[in-house]
Amino acid sequence: MGIIWMIIVGAVAGFLAGQLFQGYGFGLVGNIAVGIVGAIIGGFLFGGVILVGGVIGQIISATIGAVILLFVISLVKR
């Protein structure tokens, strides 16, 4: 169940990051990948910092990580 949950949170986080960072929607599979990598980045950066727990905290940290990833991708594409 953990893998499925990670894919769901990754998809939501990737979608939200694509909406926040205009012009960087990668489709469903791409958004899931960006969200999962963003969740790893967000978990590393904000491990115990975000006070909201559970699903909301996971989505918030994954979305912030995904936005950071999209920002780095935009810098590399230039």
mmCIF file of C-alpha atoms in Angstrom:
data_model
loop_
_atom_site.group_PDB
_atom_site.id
_atom_site.type_symbol
_atom_site.label_atom_id
_atom_site.label_comp_id
_atom_site.label_asym_id
_atom_site.label_seq_id
_atom_site.Cartn_x
_atom_site.Cartn_y
_atom_site.Cartn_z
ATOM 1 C CA MET A 1 0.000 0.000 0.000
ATOM 2 C CA GLY A 2 2.978 2.329 0.549
ATOM 3 C CA ILE A 3 3.921 2.438 -3.131
ATOM 4 C CA ILE A 4 0.357 3.218 -4.190
ATOM 5 C CA TRP A 5 0.110 5.960 -1.571
ATOM 6 C CA MET A 6 3.418 7.465 -2.752
ATOM 7 C CA ILE A 7 2.136 7.502 -6.356
ATOM 8 C CA ILE A 8 -1.099 9.224 -5.305
ATOM 9 C CA VAL A 9 0.695 11.866 -3.220
ATOM 10 C CA GLY A 10 3.248 12.298 -6.024
ATOM 11 C CA ALA A 11 0.517 12.812 -8.609
ATOM 12 C CA VAL A 12 -1.251 15.422 -6.478
ATOM 13 C CA ALA A 13 2.009 17.196 -5.635
ATOM 14 C CA GLY A 14 3.181 17.134 -9.263
ATOM 15 C CA PHE A 15 -0.136 18.530 -10.451
ATOM 16 C CA LEU A 16 -0.079 21.310 -7.841
ATOM 17 C CA ALA A 17 3.534 22.173 -8.630
ATOM 18 C CA GLY A 18 2.699 22.295 -12.353
ATOM 19 C CA GLN A 19 -0.127 24.728 -11.568
ATOM 20 C CA LEU A 20 2.057 26.899 -9.336
ATOM 21 C CA PHE A 21 5.001 26.894 -11.736
ATOM 22 C CA GLN A 22 3.224 27.892 -14.955
ATOM 23 C CA GLY A 23 4.254 26.229 -18.187
ATOM 24 C CA TYR A 24 5.732 23.072 -16.692
ATOM 25 C CA GLY A 25 2.991 20.471 -16.888
ATOM 26 C CA PHE A 26 4.449 17.114 -17.928
ATOM 27 C CA GLY A 27 1.259 15.081 -18.261
ATOM 28 C CA LEU A 28 0.081 12.464 -15.780
ATOM 29 C CA VAL A 29 3.178 10.250 -15.756
ATOM 30 C CA GLY A 30 5.538 13.227 -15.750
ATOM 31 C CA ASN A 31 3.625 14.902 -12.926
ATOM 32 C CA ILE A 32 3.786 11.698 -10.884
ATOM 33 C CA ALA A 33 7.547 11.489 -11.457
ATOM 34 C CA VAL A 34 8.057 15.163 -10.586
ATOM 35 C CA GLY A 35 5.859 14.723 -7.509
ATOM 36 C CA ILE A 36 7.716 11.640 -6.287
ATOM 37 C CA VAL A 37 11.116 13.264 -6.749
ATOM 38 C CA GLY A 38 9.665 16.401 -5.151
ATOM 39 C CA ALA A 39 8.499 14.309 -2.201
ATOM 40 C CA ILE A 40 12.030 12.992 -1.767
ATOM 41 C CA ILE A 41 13.445 16.526 -1.939
ATOM 42 C CA GLY A 42 10.745 17.872 0.383
ATOM 43 C CA GLY A 43 11.233 15.042 2.865
ATOM 44 C CA PHE A 44 14.970 15.664 2.893
ATOM 45 C CA LEU A 45 14.624 19.440 3.331
ATOM 46 C CA PHE A 46 11.578 19.584 5.604
ATOM 47 C CA GLY A 47 11.774 16.237 7.426
ATOM 48 C CA GLY A 48 10.410 17.390 10.771
ATOM 49 C CA VAL A 49 9.846 21.060 10.037
ATOM 50 C CA ILE A 50 6.302 21.051 8.650
ATOM 51 C CA LEU A 51 3.965 20.938 11.615
ATOM 52 C CA VAL A 52 0.929 19.705 9.691
ATOM 53 C CA GLY A 53 1.016 15.929 9.812
ATOM 54 C CA GLY A 54 -0.568 13.199 7.807
ATOM 55 C CA VAL A 55 -1.604 13.467 4.206
ATOM 56 C CA ILE A 56 -1.744 17.275 4.152
ATOM 57 C CA GLY A 57 1.828 17.557 5.454
ATOM 58 C CA GLN A 58 3.061 15.029 2.916
ATOM 59 C CA ILE A 59 1.366 16.858 0.053
ATOM 60 C CA ILE A 60 2.676 20.245 1.217
ATOM 61 C CA SER A 61 6.278 19.078 1.544
ATOM 62 C CA ALA A 62 6.105 17.131 -1.733
ATOM 63 C CA THR A 63 4.645 20.142 -3.549
ATOM 64 C CA ILE A 64 7.358 22.458 -2.208
ATOM 65 C CA GLY A 65 9.999 19.918 -3.242
ATOM 66 C CA ALA A 66 8.436 19.588 -6.696
ATOM 67 C CA VAL A 67 8.373 23.378 -7.154
ATOM 68 C CA ILE A 68 12.064 23.464 -6.230
ATOM 69 C CA LEU A 69 12.724 20.684 -8.759
ATOM 70 C CA LEU A 70 10.811 22.536 -11.494
ATOM 71 C CA PHE A 71 12.753 25.712 -10.713
ATOM 72 C CA VAL A 72 16.053 23.838 -11.089
ATOM 73 C CA ILE A 73 14.813 22.277 -14.348
ATOM 74 C CA SER A 74 13.902 25.728 -15.675
ATOM 75 C CA LEU A 75 17.398 26.992 -14.840
ATOM 76 C CA VAL A 76 19.037 24.065 -16.625
ATOM 77 C CA LYS A 77 16.852 24.470 -19.735
ATOM 78 C CA ARG A 78 18.013 28.046 -20.260
#
